[in-house]
Coordinates of C-alpha atoms in Angstrom, one line a residue:
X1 CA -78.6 -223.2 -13.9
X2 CA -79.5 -221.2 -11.1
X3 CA -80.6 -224.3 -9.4
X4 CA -78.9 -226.2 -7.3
X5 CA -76.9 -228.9 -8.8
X6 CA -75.2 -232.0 -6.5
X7 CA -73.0 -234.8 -8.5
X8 CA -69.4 -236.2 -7.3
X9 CA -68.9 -237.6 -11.0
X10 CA -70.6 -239.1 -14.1
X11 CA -70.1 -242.7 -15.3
X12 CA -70.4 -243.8 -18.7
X13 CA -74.2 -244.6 -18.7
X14 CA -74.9 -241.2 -17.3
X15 CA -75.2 -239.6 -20.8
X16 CA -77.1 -242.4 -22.0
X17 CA -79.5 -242.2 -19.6
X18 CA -79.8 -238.7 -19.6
X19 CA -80.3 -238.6 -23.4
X20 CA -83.4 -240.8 -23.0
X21 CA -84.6 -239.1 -20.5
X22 CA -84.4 -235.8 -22.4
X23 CA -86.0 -237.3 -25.2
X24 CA -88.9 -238.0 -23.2
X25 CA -89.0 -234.8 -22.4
X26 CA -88.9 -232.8 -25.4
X27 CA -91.9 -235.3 -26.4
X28 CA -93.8 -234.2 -23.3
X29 CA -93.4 -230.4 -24.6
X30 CA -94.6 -231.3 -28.2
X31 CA -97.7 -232.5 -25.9
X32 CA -98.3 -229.5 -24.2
X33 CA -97.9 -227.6 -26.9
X34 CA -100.1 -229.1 -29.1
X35 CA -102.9 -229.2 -26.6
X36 CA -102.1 -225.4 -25.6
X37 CA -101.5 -226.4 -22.1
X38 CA -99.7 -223.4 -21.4
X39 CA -100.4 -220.1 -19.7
X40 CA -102.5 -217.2 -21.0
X41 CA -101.6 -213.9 -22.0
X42 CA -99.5 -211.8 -19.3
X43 CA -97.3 -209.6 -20.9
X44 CA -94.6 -209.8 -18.0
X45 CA -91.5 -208.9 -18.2
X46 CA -88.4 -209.2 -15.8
X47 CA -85.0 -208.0 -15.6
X48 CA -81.8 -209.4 -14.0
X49 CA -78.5 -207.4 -14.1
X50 CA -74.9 -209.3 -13.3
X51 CA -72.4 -207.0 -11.1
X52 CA -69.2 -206.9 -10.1
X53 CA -67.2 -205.7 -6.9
X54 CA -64.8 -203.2 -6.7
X55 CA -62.6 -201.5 -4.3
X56 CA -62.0 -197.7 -4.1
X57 CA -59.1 -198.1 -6.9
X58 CA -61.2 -200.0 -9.0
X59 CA -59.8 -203.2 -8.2
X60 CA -61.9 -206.4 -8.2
X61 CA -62.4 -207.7 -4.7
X62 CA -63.5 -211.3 -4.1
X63 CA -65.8 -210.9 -1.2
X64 CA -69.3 -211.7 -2.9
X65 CA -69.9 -214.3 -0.4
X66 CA -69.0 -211.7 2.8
X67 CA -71.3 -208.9 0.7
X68 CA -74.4 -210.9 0.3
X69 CA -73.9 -211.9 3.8
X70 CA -74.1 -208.1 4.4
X71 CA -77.3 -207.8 1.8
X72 CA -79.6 -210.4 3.3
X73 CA -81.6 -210.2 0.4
X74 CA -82.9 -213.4 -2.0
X75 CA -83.1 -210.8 -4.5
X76 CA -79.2 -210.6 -5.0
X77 CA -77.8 -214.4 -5.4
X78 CA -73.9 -215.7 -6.2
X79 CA -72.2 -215.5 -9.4
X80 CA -69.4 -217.5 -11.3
X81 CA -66.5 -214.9 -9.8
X82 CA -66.0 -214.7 -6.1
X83 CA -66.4 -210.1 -7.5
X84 CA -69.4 -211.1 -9.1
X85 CA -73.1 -210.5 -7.7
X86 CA -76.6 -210.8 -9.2
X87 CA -80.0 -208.7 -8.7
X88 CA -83.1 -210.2 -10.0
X89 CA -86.5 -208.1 -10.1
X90 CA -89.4 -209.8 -10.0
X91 CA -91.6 -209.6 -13.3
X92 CA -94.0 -206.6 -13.7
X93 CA -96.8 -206.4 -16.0
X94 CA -95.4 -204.3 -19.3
X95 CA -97.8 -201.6 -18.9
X96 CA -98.2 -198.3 -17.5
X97 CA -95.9 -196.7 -15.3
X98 CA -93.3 -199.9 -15.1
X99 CA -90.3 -198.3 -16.4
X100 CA -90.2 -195.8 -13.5
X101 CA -91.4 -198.2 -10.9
X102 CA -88.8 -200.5 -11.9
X103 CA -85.8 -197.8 -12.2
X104 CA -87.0 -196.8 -8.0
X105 CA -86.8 -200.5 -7.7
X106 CA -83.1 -200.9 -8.7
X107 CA -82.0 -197.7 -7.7
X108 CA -83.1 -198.7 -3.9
X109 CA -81.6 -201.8 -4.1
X110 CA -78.7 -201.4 -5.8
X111 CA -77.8 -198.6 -3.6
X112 CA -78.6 -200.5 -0.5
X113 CA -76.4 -203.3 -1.7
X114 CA -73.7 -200.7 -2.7
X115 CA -73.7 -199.5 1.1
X116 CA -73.2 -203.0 2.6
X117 CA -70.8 -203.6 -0.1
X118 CA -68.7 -200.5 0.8
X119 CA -68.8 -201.4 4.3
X120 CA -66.9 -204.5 3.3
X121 CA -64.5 -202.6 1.6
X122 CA -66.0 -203.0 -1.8
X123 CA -68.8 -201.1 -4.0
X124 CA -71.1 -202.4 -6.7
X125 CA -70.6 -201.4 -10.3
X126 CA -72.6 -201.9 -13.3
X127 CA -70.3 -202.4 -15.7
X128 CA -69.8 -205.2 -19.1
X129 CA -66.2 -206.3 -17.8
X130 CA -64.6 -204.5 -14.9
X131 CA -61.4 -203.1 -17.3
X132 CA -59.0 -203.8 -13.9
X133 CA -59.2 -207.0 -14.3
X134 CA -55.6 -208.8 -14.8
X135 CA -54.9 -212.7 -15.6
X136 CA -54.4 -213.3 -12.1
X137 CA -57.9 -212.4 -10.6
X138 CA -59.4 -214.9 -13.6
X139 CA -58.2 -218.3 -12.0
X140 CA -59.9 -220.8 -10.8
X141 CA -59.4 -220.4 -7.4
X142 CA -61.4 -217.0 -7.8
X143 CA -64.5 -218.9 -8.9
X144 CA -67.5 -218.7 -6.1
X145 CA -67.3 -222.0 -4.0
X146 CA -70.6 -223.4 -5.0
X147 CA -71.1 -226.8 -6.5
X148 CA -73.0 -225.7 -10.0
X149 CA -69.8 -223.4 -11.1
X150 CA -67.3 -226.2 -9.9
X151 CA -69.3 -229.2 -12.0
X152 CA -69.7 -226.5 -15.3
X153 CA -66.3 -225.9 -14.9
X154 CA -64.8 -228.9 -14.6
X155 CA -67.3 -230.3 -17.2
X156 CA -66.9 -228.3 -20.0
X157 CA -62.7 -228.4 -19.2
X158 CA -63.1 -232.6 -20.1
X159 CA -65.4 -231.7 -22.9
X160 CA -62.6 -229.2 -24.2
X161 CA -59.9 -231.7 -23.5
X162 CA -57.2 -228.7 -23.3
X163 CA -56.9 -225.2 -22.1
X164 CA -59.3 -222.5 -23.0
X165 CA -57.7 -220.3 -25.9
X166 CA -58.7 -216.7 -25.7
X167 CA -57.7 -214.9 -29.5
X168 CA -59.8 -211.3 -29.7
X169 CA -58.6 -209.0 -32.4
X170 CA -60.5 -205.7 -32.2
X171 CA -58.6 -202.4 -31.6
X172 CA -55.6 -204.0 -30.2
X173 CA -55.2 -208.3 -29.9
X174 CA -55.3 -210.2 -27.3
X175 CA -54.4 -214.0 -26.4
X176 CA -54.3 -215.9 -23.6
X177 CA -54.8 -219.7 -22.6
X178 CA -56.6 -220.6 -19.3
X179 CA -57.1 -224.0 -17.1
X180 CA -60.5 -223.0 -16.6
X181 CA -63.7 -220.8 -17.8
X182 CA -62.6 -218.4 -14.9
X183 CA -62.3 -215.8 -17.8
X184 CA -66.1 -216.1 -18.1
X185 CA -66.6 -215.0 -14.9
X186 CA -65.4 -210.9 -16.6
X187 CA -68.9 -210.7 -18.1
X188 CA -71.7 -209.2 -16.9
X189 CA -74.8 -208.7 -18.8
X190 CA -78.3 -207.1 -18.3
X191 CA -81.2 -210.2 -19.3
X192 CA -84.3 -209.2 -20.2
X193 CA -87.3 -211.7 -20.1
X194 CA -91.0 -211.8 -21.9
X195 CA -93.4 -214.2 -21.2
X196 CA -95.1 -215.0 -24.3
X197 CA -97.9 -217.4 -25.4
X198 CA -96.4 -220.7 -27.7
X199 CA -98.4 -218.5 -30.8
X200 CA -96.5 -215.7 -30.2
X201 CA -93.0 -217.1 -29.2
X202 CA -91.1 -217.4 -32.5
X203 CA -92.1 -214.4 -33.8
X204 CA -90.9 -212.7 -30.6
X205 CA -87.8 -214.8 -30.7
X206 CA -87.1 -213.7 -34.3
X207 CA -87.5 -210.3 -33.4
X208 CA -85.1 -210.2 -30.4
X209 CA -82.8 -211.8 -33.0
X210 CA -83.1 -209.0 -35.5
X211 CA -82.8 -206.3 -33.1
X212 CA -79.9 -207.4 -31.1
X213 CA -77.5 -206.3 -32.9
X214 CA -78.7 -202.7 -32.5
X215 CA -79.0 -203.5 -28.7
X216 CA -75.4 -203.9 -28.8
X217 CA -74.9 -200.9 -31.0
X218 CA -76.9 -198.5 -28.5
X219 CA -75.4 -200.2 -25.2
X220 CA -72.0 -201.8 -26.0
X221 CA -70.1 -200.9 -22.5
X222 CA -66.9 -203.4 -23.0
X223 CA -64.4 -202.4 -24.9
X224 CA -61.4 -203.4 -22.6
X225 CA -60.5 -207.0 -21.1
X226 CA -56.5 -207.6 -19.8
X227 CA -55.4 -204.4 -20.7
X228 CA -56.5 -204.4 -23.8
X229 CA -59.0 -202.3 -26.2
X230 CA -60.7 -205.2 -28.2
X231 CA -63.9 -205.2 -29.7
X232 CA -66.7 -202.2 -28.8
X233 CA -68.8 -205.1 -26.7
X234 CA -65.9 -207.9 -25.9
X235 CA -67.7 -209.6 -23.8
X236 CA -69.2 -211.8 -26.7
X237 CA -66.1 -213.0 -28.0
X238 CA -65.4 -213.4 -24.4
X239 CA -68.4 -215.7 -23.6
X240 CA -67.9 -217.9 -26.5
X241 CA -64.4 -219.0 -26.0
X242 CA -64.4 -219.0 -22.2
X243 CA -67.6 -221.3 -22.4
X244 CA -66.1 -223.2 -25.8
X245 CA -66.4 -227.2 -25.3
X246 CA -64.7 -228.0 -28.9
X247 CA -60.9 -228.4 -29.6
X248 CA -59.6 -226.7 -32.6
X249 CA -60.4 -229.8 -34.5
X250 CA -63.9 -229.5 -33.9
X251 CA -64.1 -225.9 -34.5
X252 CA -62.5 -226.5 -37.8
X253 CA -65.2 -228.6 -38.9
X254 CA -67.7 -226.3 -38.2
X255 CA -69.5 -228.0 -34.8
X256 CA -71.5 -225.3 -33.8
X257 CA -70.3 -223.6 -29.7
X258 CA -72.3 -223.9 -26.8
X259 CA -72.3 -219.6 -26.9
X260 CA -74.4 -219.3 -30.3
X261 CA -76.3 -216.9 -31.6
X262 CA -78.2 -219.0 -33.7
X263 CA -78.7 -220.4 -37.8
X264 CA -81.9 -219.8 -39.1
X265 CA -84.9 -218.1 -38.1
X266 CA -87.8 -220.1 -36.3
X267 CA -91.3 -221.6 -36.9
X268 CA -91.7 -222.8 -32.8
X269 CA -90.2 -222.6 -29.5
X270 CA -90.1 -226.6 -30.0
X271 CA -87.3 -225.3 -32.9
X272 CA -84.9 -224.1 -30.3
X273 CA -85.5 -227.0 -27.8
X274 CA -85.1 -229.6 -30.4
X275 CA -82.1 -228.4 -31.8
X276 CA -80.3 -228.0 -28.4
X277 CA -80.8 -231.8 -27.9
X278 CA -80.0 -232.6 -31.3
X279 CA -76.3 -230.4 -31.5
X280 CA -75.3 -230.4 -27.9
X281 CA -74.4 -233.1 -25.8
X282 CA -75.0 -233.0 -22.3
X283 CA -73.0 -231.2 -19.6
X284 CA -74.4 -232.0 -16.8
X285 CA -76.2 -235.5 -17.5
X286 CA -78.1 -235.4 -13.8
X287 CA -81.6 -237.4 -14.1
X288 CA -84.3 -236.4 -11.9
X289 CA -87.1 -239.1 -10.8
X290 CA -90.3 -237.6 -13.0
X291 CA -91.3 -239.4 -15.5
X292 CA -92.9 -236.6 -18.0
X293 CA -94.9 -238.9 -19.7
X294 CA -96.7 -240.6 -16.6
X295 CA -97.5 -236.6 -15.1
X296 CA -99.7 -235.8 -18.4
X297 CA -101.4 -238.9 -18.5
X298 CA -102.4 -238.1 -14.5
X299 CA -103.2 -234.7 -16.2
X300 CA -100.5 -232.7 -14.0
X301 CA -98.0 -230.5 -15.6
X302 CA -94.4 -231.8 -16.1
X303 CA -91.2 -229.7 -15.0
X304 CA -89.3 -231.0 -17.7
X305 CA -86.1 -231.1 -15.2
X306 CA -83.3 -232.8 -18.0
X307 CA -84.3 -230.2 -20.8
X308 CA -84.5 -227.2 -18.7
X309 CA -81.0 -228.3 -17.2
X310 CA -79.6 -228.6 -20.3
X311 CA -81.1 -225.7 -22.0
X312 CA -79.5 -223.7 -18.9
X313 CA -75.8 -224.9 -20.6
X314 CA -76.4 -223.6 -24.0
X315 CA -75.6 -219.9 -24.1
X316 CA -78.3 -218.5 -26.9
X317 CA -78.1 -214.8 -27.1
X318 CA -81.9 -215.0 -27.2
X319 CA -82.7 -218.3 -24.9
X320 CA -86.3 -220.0 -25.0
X321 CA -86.9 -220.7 -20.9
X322 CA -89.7 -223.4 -20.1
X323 CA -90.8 -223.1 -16.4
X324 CA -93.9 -223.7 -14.3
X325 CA -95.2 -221.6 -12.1
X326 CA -98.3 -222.2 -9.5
X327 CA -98.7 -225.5 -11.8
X328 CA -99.7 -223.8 -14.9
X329 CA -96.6 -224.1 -17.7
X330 CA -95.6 -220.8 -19.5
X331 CA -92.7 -219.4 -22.4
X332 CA -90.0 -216.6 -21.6
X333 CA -87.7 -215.3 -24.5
X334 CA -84.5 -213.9 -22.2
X335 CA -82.3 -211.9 -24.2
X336 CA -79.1 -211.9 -23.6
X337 CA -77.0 -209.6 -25.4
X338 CA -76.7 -206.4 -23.2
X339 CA -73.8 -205.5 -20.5
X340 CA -74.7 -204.2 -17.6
X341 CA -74.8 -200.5 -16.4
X342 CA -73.6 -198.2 -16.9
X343 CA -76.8 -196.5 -14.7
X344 CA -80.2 -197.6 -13.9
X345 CA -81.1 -195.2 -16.5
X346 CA -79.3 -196.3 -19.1
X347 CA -80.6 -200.1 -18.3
X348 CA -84.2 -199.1 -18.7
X349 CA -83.5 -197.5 -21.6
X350 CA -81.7 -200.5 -23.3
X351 CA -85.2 -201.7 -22.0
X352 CA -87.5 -199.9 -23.1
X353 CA -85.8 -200.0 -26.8
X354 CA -85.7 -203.9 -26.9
X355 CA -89.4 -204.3 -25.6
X356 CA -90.9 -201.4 -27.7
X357 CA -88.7 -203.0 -31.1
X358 CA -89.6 -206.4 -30.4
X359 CA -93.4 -205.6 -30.1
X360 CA -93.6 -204.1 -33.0
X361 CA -91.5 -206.2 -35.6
X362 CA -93.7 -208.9 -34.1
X363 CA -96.7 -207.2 -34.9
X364 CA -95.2 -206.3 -38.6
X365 CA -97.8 -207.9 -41.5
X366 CA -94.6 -208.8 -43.3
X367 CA -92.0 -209.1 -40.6
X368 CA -88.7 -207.9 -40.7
X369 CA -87.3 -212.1 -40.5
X370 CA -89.3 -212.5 -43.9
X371 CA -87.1 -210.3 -45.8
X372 CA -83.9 -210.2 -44.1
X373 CA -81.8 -213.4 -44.5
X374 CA -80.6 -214.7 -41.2
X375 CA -76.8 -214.3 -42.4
X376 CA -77.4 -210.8 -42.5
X377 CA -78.9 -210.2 -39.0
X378 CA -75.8 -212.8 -37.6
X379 CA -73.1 -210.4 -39.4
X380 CA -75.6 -207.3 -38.3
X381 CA -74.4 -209.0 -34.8
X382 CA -70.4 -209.0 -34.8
X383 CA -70.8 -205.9 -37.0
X384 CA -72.2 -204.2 -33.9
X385 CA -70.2 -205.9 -31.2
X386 CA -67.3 -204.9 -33.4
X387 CA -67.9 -201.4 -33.7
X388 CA -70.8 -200.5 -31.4
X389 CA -72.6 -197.2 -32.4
X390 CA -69.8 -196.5 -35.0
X391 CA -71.5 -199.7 -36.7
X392 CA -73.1 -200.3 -40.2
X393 CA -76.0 -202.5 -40.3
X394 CA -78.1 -204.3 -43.0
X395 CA -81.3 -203.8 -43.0
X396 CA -84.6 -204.1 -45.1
X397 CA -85.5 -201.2 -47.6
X398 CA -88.9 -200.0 -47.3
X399 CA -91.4 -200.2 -50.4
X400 CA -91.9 -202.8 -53.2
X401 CA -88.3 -202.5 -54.4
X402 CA -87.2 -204.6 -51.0
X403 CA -83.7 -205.8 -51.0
X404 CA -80.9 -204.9 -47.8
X405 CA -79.1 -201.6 -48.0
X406 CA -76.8 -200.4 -45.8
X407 CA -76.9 -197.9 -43.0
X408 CA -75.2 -196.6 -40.2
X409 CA -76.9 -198.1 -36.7
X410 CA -77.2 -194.4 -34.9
X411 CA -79.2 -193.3 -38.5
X412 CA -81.1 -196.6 -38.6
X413 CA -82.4 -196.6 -34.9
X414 CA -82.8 -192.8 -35.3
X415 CA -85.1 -192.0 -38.5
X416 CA -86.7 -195.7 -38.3
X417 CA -86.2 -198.0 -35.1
X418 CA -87.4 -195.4 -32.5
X419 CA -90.7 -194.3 -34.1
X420 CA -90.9 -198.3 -34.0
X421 CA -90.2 -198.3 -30.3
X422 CA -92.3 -196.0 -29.2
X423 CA -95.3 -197.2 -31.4
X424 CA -94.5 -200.6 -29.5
X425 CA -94.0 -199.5 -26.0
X426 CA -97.7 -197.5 -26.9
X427 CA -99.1 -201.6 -27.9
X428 CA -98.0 -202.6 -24.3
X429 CA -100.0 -200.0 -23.3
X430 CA -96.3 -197.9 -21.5
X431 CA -97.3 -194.3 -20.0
X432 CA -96.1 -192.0 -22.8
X433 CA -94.2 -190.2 -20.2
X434 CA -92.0 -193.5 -19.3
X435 CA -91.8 -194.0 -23.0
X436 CA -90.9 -190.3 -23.9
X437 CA -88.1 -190.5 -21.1
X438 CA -86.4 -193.3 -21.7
X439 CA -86.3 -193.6 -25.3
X440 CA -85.3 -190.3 -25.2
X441 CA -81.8 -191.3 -24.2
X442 CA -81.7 -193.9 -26.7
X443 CA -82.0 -190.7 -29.1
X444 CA -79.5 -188.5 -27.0
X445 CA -76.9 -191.4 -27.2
X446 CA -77.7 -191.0 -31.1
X447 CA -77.3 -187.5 -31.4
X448 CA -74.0 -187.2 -29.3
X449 CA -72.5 -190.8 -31.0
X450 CA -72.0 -192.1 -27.2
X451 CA -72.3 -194.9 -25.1
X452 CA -70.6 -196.7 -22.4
X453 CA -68.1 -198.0 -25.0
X454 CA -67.5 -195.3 -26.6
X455 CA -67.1 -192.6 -23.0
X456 CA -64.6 -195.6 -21.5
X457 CA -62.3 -195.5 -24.7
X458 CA -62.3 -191.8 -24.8
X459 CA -61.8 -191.5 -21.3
X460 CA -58.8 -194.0 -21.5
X461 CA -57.2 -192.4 -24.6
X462 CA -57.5 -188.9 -22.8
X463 CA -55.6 -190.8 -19.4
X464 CA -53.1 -192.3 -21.9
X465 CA -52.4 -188.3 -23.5
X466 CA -52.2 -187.6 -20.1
X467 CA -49.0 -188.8 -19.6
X468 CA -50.9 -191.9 -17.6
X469 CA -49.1 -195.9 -18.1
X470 CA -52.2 -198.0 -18.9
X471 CA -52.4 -200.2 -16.2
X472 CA -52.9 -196.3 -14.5
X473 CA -54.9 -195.2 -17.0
X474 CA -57.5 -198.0 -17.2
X475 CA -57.4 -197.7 -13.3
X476 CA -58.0 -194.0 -13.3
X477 CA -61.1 -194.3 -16.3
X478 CA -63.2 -197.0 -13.6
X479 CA -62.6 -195.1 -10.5
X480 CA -63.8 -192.1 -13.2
X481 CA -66.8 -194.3 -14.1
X482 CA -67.6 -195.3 -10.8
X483 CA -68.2 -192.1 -9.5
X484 CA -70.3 -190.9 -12.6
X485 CA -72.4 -194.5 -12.4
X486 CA -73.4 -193.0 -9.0
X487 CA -74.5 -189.8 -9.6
X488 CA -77.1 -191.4 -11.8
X489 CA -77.1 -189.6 -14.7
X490 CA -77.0 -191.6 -18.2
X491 CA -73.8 -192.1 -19.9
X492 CA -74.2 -189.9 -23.0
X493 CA -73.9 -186.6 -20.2
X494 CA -70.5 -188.0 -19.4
X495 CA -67.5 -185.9 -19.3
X496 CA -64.2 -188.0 -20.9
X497 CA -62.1 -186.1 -18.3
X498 CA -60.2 -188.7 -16.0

């Protein structure tokens, strides 16, 4: 999706067309993968990290065009909000020293881009929604001007038939209907890629599936959209109904949304790409001239254009990602379940848990998806978007006896999932001082019971005992949060004082 995309309109024989032509290409996959076509071992990862803009109140400013003019950078691209930017890092080896090197990374960037921001009367902040944010920045005249966003939009609003029906019930409710999936445009999320070998990609998939829902619970940072306190991490009740294509009808029968985090656990990336054809109908049917078939039988490498269009418009919380790069084919699992912010610090050590957990529940003789059923990791999931690091988790007992019991996610991660982490990030072959360091806040945020969730409700409740309306208080917690983000010091050390 971060492509560029050119159509006026489809016809009728568009979807036709382009459902043939996917076909083609998911048999051109099942080809490479059965002659292992693809790329060798790398073990890179990459990061990218959403932002939004913000004035010196706190106030979303839609400028993002003006502000990258400012930046000049390829690294920082467009988003779906007119506040909204996007920083992507280029993948690193998962070894050594690559925690640090990338924290310098985005520290130097992100603070060059917050200078050029501010001297467009705005400042970057790292943050899962912007809790400023009213019903009339999230219209659809606030969406960037660029002709991807305008075609999504206006395709998954004729898909819908009707307007988009927000209806979150977490601390307080909210509900609201929209024209458009402007309201989308509130999250922003930290993605985390791995390039893995077609051997090891479900196993890796099926990890990142069992462990995001203690992602969530270490790094929820969105408790508050429109005013409201909702859910710990909102932004996933959020992304499904902004992005949701069926009518009540269709929800009531159980058609599964585009925003999914999945049914059962996996055998082959071929699963995921199969399915998506086989449940979702195309969004943007847009044919490109290959033929997939004709490029193997000339012995060159497909780019598989119609599947890895359409896989870009189904919104997996752990996406399979088929690219080619320098003409050799290669795997990425991108996770997509973490907010941004709320520091660099606290971004690499979201990191650093996800990649240290998902190496070694892959590397588990009898893996965690083997006794776990996949109902239990999906209500693990809303159990920790829910309730963040307040949440209860199933999770496997150890021994012979087997079975799920119940535990509290900050006692889980703490006398189980971090010896885990760091016995993975130690397989990648991390410098135990990167590994000590950052997993150490993951522990710290443990030990306090605090995240970027949890620091913006307290600091809102303590703003609302204050004396403070909410519309002040909300306003008074992110210019609070904004100056703490910059100090760079990881969100468990936060004072709740406004």
């Amino acid at each position: 999706m971060g492509e560029k995309v050119v159509a006026d309109r489809f016809d009728l024989s568009d979807r036709h067309r382009y459902r043939h032509k996917l076909r083609r290409c998911l048999d051109a996959l099942r080809v490479l993968l059965d002659e292992r076509r693809f790329e060798r071992p790398r073990n890179l990862m990459g990061l990218e990290i959403e932002l939004n803009l913000a004035d010196g109140d706190g106030l979303p400013r839609m400028m993002n065009v003006e502000v990258l003019r400012r930046i000049g950078s390829q690294d920082f691209q467009t988003e779906l909000g007119q506040f909204n930017l996007e920083v992507n890092i280029v993948p690193h080896p998962l070894s050594g020293r690559v925690l640090d090197q990338l924290a310098e990374e985005l520290r130097t960037g992100l603070g060059y881009a917050d200078r050029q921001a501010r001297a467009a009367g705005a400042g970057i902040v790292m943050i899962g929604i912007l809790p400023t944010l009213t019903d009339d920045d999230l219209v659809s005249k606030n969406l960037t001007a660029v002709d991807r966003y305008r075609l999504l939009n206006d395709q998954i609003m004729a898909s819908r038939g009707e307007e988009v029906v927000l209806d979150i019930s977490g601390v307080e409710r909210l509900t609201r209907t929209s024209g458009s999936i402007a309201p989308e445009a509130a999250c922003t999320s930290a993605q985390l890629h791995l390039q893995v070998t077609p051997d090891r990609f479900a196993d890796v998939w099926n990890a990142s599936q069992a462990v995001s829902a203690v992602q969530i619970a270490m790094g929820a940072n969105s408790p508050f959209l429109f005013g409201r306190e909702l859910w710990r991490e909102s932004r996933v009740p959020l992304f499904l109904q902004a992005t949701d294509t069926r009518p009540a009808e269709l929800s009531a029968q159980g058609v599964r949304p585009r925003t999914w985090f999945g049914e059962r656990w996996i055998n082959s990336a071929y699963d995921l790409f199969e399915e998506n054809f086989r449940y979702f109908p195309a969004l943007l049917p847009i044919c490109d001239g290959e033929d997939p078939q004709r490029v193997l039988a000339e012995g060159g490498i497909p780019g598989l254009p119609e599947l890895v269009l359409h896989n870009g418009t189904v919104y997996r919380w752990n996406r399979p990602v088929y690219a080619v790069s320098d003409g050799v084919p290669h795997l990425r699992v991108e996770n997509r379940v973490l907010p941004a912010g709320p520091t660099v610090t606290d971004v690499l050590a979201n990191t650093a848990l996800y990649y240290g957990l998902v190496r070694s529940l892959a590397d588990e003789p009898r893996p965690v998806w083997t006794r776990m059923p996949f109902a239990a990791a999906t209500a693990n999931f809303e159990a920790a978007c829910r309730y963040g690091i307040d949440a209860e988790l199933s999770w496997p007992r150890s021994g012979r006896a087997g079975g799920l019991a119940t535990v509290s996610a900050v006692r889980l991660v703490q006398e189980e999932l971090l010896p885990l982490a760091a016995a993975g990030l130690d397989a990648w072959g991390l410098a135990s001082a990167d590994r000590d360091r950052y997993l150490g806040v993951i522990e710290e945020r443990c030990r306090h019971r605090a995240n970027g969730a949890s620091w913006q409700a307290a600091a809102y409740h303590r703003a609302i005992d204050s004396g403070l309306e909410r519309e002040k208080a909300l306003a008074a917690l992110t210019r609070r949060y904004c100056e703490l983000a910059r100090t760079g010091e990881p969100v468990h050390t936060w004072s709740v004082n406004t």
